[in-house]
Amino acid sequence: MIWKISVLIAACTLASTPVAAQDAAWPERLVLTVNVPFQALNDDFSETLIFADTVRRAENVDFRMRYPSTRGAVVDAGVAMRVRANLGAGIVASWAQRSSAGSFGLKLPNPLVANSPLELQGTIDDLSRNELGIHLHALYARALGRNVRVTLSAGPSIFRTTQDLVRSVDVDILPGFRSLRFDEAALTTQEQTSLGFNVGADLTWAFARHLGVGTVTRYSRANLTWNPPSSSGVARDIESRA
């Protein structure tokens, strides 16, 4: 199972210029940014578990789970320093947290009739995901006018992600052995760190010596591989009445 993080953000930028160096494209030494960007691309993912049934061993249990996207608002803050002329370096930290519902599909062998699996679809609530991204980048600034400049950026990104995964689901086989009923799910939390990259562009308008606003667009990406909690992710609870 592969999870691809793809982030596209656009927001206001607050610039602070404590040192007034004389450079047309980048006059200040230090720039501080505070953003409330929007993650526009979807980063949902899914997992599939197929394993032999404990009752009818010649047939398999098929469980498929889809985890929702974290699309939405993100908070980030960063600092950039001019190193020489219109070249610089910077770092940005971004953070997002979501709690939402995922959907699942289940095929369970019928204990009485061969090759007639019982099927069930449903949702599991309160799946939490927490993403912390550290984006390092080299910067190149170019003046577009007296108070306007564009800054291009690129560099590596490090993501630390915590994700709730479904460890098991409990289902009942209802009387008549024709349908299933979902009871509850047990969750486990996994953490992963991954290395990716980021590219971006920042358009800034300085309307005062120490203050400016602008827009920033950043694309960052990394690949995460989650390990399924177990190969027996479905617990079968057959009711005594039939």
Short mmCIF file of C-alpha atoms in Angstrom, two decimals:
data_model
loop_
_atom_site.label_atom_id
_atom_site.label_comp_id
_atom_site.label_asym_id
_atom_site.label_seq_id
_atom_site.Cartn_x
_atom_site.Cartn_y
_atom_site.Cartn_z
CA MET A 1 0.00 0.00 0.00
CA ILE A 2 1.52 3.31 -1.10
CA TRP A 3 0.49 6.68 0.24
CA LYS A 4 1.49 9.65 -1.87
CA ILE A 5 1.55 13.06 -0.25
CA SER A 6 0.88 15.83 -2.74
CA VAL A 7 0.46 19.32 -1.36
CA LEU A 8 -0.38 22.50 -3.25
CA ILE A 9 -0.79 25.59 -1.12
CA ALA A 10 -1.55 29.26 -1.60
CA ALA A 11 -1.75 31.85 1.16
CA CYS A 12 -0.75 35.26 2.46
CA THR A 13 2.84 35.85 3.45
CA LEU A 14 4.03 38.20 6.19
CA ALA A 15 7.53 39.52 5.64
CA SER A 16 9.79 41.10 8.22
CA THR A 17 12.87 43.02 7.11
CA PRO A 18 15.09 43.89 10.08
CA VAL A 19 18.18 44.62 7.95
CA ALA A 20 17.88 46.93 4.95
CA ALA A 21 20.52 45.78 2.51
CA GLN A 22 20.80 47.48 -0.84
CA ASP A 23 19.66 44.90 -3.40
CA ALA A 24 16.89 45.58 -5.91
CA ALA A 25 15.49 42.03 -5.91
CA TRP A 26 16.02 41.21 -2.24
CA PRO A 27 16.76 44.28 -0.08
CA GLU A 28 16.27 42.70 3.34
CA ARG A 29 18.50 40.15 5.04
CA LEU A 30 15.79 38.12 6.77
CA VAL A 31 12.17 37.25 5.87
CA LEU A 32 9.70 35.65 8.25
CA THR A 33 6.54 34.04 6.85
CA VAL A 34 3.27 32.96 8.45
CA ASN A 35 0.76 31.18 6.20
CA VAL A 36 -2.66 29.56 6.43
CA PRO A 37 -2.54 27.65 3.16
CA PHE A 38 -4.97 25.21 1.59
CA GLN A 39 -3.98 21.69 0.62
CA ALA A 40 -5.77 21.37 -2.70
CA LEU A 41 -4.77 17.91 -3.92
CA ASN A 42 -6.19 14.63 -2.64
CA ASP A 43 -3.91 12.23 -0.76
CA ASP A 44 -6.32 9.42 0.09
CA PHE A 45 -5.04 5.83 0.04
CA SER A 46 -6.33 2.28 0.40
CA GLU A 47 -5.27 -1.14 1.65
CA THR A 48 -6.32 -4.68 0.76
CA LEU A 49 -6.14 -7.76 2.98
CA ILE A 50 -6.83 -11.22 1.52
CA PHE A 51 -6.32 -14.29 3.69
CA ALA A 52 -7.69 -17.79 4.26
CA ASP A 53 -10.88 -18.01 6.28
CA THR A 54 -10.58 -19.80 9.63
CA VAL A 55 -13.90 -21.64 9.14
CA ARG A 56 -13.92 -22.43 5.40
CA ARG A 57 -10.18 -22.64 4.72
CA ALA A 58 -10.55 -23.28 1.00
CA GLU A 59 -11.97 -19.76 0.58
CA ASN A 60 -10.56 -16.33 1.38
CA VAL A 61 -11.68 -13.33 3.38
CA ASP A 62 -11.36 -10.17 1.29
CA PHE A 63 -11.17 -6.86 3.20
CA ARG A 64 -10.59 -3.51 1.46
CA MET A 65 -10.24 -0.21 3.30
CA ARG A 66 -10.07 3.32 1.88
CA TYR A 67 -8.69 6.12 4.02
CA PRO A 68 -9.90 9.68 3.30
CA SER A 69 -7.83 12.59 2.03
CA THR A 70 -6.43 15.31 4.31
CA ARG A 71 -7.41 18.00 1.82
CA GLY A 72 -8.06 21.28 3.62
CA ALA A 73 -6.41 24.05 5.61
CA VAL A 74 -2.81 23.78 6.78
CA VAL A 75 -0.75 25.99 9.10
CA ASP A 76 2.87 26.78 8.29
CA ALA A 77 5.58 29.23 9.26
CA GLY A 78 9.11 29.75 8.01
CA VAL A 79 12.19 31.89 7.74
CA ALA A 80 14.37 32.80 4.75
CA MET A 81 17.80 34.42 4.71
CA ARG A 82 19.51 36.22 1.86
CA VAL A 83 22.95 34.67 1.42
CA ARG A 84 24.31 36.64 -1.51
CA ALA A 85 22.73 39.09 -3.97
CA ASN A 86 19.42 37.48 -4.99
CA LEU A 87 20.24 34.00 -3.64
CA GLY A 88 19.13 32.67 -0.27
CA ALA A 89 18.11 29.68 1.83
CA GLY A 90 15.06 28.98 3.93
CA ILE A 91 13.07 26.52 6.01
CA VAL A 92 9.30 26.13 6.43
CA ALA A 93 7.40 23.93 8.88
CA SER A 94 3.82 22.89 8.00
CA TRP A 95 1.28 21.08 10.16
CA ALA A 96 -2.13 19.54 9.53
CA GLN A 97 -4.44 17.30 11.51
CA ARG A 98 -7.64 15.61 10.35
CA SER A 99 -10.16 13.19 11.82
CA SER A 100 -12.65 11.72 9.38
CA ALA A 101 -14.42 8.55 8.29
CA GLY A 102 -13.06 5.85 5.99
CA SER A 103 -15.04 3.32 3.97
CA PHE A 104 -14.58 -0.45 3.77
CA GLY A 105 -15.81 -3.43 1.79
CA LEU A 106 -15.83 -7.01 3.10
CA LYS A 107 -16.39 -10.41 1.50
CA LEU A 108 -16.70 -13.27 3.97
CA PRO A 109 -17.17 -16.96 3.05
CA ASN A 110 -20.59 -18.35 3.88
CA PRO A 111 -20.12 -21.07 6.52
CA LEU A 112 -23.00 -23.13 5.06
CA VAL A 113 -22.77 -22.62 1.28
CA ALA A 114 -19.52 -22.89 -0.65
CA ASN A 115 -18.52 -20.12 -3.06
CA SER A 116 -21.38 -17.85 -1.94
CA PRO A 117 -19.59 -15.12 0.02
CA LEU A 118 -21.46 -12.71 2.25
CA GLU A 119 -20.75 -9.05 1.46
CA LEU A 120 -20.81 -5.93 3.58
CA GLN A 121 -19.93 -2.26 3.03
CA GLY A 122 -19.67 0.43 5.68
CA THR A 123 -17.75 3.29 7.24
CA ILE A 124 -15.41 3.61 10.21
CA ASP A 125 -15.37 6.98 11.97
CA ASP A 126 -12.69 8.97 13.79
CA LEU A 127 -9.67 7.97 11.73
CA SER A 128 -7.01 10.50 12.68
CA ARG A 129 -4.03 11.66 10.62
CA ASN A 130 -1.36 14.10 11.76
CA GLU A 131 1.24 15.48 9.31
CA LEU A 132 4.31 17.52 10.16
CA GLY A 133 6.39 18.67 7.19
CA ILE A 134 9.82 20.32 7.27
CA HIS A 135 10.68 21.93 3.92
CA LEU A 136 14.24 23.07 3.24
CA HIS A 137 14.87 25.07 0.09
CA ALA A 138 17.28 27.16 -1.90
CA LEU A 139 15.84 30.52 -3.00
CA TYR A 140 16.22 32.78 -6.01
CA ALA A 141 14.59 36.24 -5.99
CA ARG A 142 13.87 38.49 -8.96
CA ALA A 143 12.42 42.00 -8.86
CA LEU A 144 9.23 42.67 -10.86
CA GLY A 145 9.01 46.31 -9.88
CA ARG A 146 10.02 48.69 -7.12
CA ASN A 147 8.03 46.92 -4.40
CA VAL A 148 7.21 43.56 -5.99
CA ARG A 149 9.36 40.45 -6.36
CA VAL A 150 9.00 36.77 -7.14
CA THR A 151 11.00 34.18 -5.24
CA LEU A 152 11.50 30.67 -6.61
CA SER A 153 12.30 27.80 -4.25
CA ALA A 154 13.25 24.12 -4.37
CA GLY A 155 14.69 21.58 -1.99
CA PRO A 156 14.10 18.46 0.12
CA SER A 157 11.12 17.86 2.41
CA ILE A 158 10.84 15.63 5.47
CA PHE A 159 7.41 14.38 6.53
CA ARG A 160 6.52 12.89 9.90
CA THR A 161 3.07 11.30 9.66
CA THR A 162 0.90 9.61 12.28
CA GLN A 163 -2.05 7.62 10.94
CA ASP A 164 -4.85 5.55 12.49
CA LEU A 165 -5.17 2.19 10.71
CA VAL A 166 -7.86 -0.45 11.08
CA ARG A 167 -6.48 -3.44 13.00
CA SER A 168 -9.64 -5.56 12.98
CA VAL A 169 -13.38 -5.39 12.44
CA ASP A 170 -16.05 -7.40 14.23
CA VAL A 171 -19.06 -8.59 12.22
CA ASP A 172 -22.08 -10.77 12.91
CA ILE A 173 -23.54 -13.29 10.51
CA LEU A 174 -27.27 -12.66 10.79
CA PRO A 175 -29.97 -15.35 11.02
CA GLY A 176 -30.39 -17.21 7.76
CA PHE A 177 -26.68 -16.84 6.92
CA ARG A 178 -27.45 -14.39 4.11
CA SER A 179 -26.10 -11.09 5.40
CA LEU A 180 -23.58 -9.47 7.72
CA ARG A 181 -23.83 -6.76 10.37
CA PHE A 182 -20.93 -4.51 11.34
CA ASP A 183 -20.33 -4.22 15.09
CA GLU A 184 -17.11 -2.31 15.73
CA ALA A 185 -13.55 -1.76 14.59
CA ALA A 186 -10.27 -1.76 16.52
CA LEU A 187 -7.69 0.82 15.49
CA THR A 188 -3.93 1.03 15.77
CA THR A 189 -1.68 4.04 15.22
CA GLN A 190 1.45 3.98 13.08
CA GLU A 191 4.14 6.61 12.55
CA GLN A 192 6.35 7.03 9.50
CA THR A 193 9.07 9.44 8.44
CA SER A 194 9.69 9.94 4.72
CA LEU A 195 11.91 12.07 2.52
CA GLY A 196 10.53 13.97 -0.46
CA PHE A 197 10.95 17.26 -2.30
CA ASN A 198 9.31 20.65 -2.71
CA VAL A 199 9.19 23.36 -5.36
CA GLY A 200 7.44 26.70 -5.10
CA ALA A 201 7.03 30.33 -6.08
CA ASP A 202 6.33 33.32 -3.82
CA LEU A 203 5.04 36.66 -5.11
CA THR A 204 5.54 39.40 -2.49
CA TRP A 205 4.49 43.04 -2.40
CA ALA A 206 6.28 45.17 0.22
CA PHE A 207 4.00 48.05 1.24
CA ALA A 208 6.21 49.15 4.18
CA ARG A 209 9.85 48.84 5.15
CA HIS A 210 9.23 45.90 7.47
CA LEU A 211 5.94 44.48 6.21
CA GLY A 212 4.55 42.90 3.07
CA VAL A 213 1.89 40.55 1.76
CA GLY A 214 1.81 38.09 -1.07
CA THR A 215 0.89 34.65 -2.33
CA VAL A 216 2.89 31.46 -2.22
CA THR A 217 2.32 28.24 -4.14
CA ARG A 218 4.24 25.16 -3.05
CA TYR A 219 4.15 21.58 -4.30
CA SER A 220 5.67 18.96 -2.02
CA ARG A 221 5.59 15.21 -2.29
CA ALA A 222 6.80 12.05 -0.56
CA ASN A 223 5.90 8.35 -0.64
CA LEU A 224 4.82 6.44 2.46
CA THR A 225 4.30 2.69 2.72
CA TRP A 226 2.07 1.60 5.58
CA ASN A 227 2.34 -1.96 6.91
CA PRO A 228 -1.05 -3.61 7.51
CA PRO A 229 -1.49 -4.29 11.24
CA SER A 230 -2.16 -8.01 10.69
CA SER A 231 -3.25 -10.59 8.12
CA SER A 232 -6.37 -11.48 10.13
CA GLY A 233 -8.15 -8.18 10.09
CA VAL A 234 -11.69 -9.59 10.36
CA ALA A 235 -13.09 -11.24 13.45
CA ARG A 236 -16.23 -13.31 12.82
CA ASP A 237 -18.88 -13.44 15.53
CA ILE A 238 -21.67 -15.84 14.58
CA GLU A 239 -24.85 -15.21 16.54
CA SER A 240 -26.32 -18.19 18.39
CA ARG A 241 -29.68 -17.74 16.70
CA ALA A 242 -29.85 -18.95 13.09
#
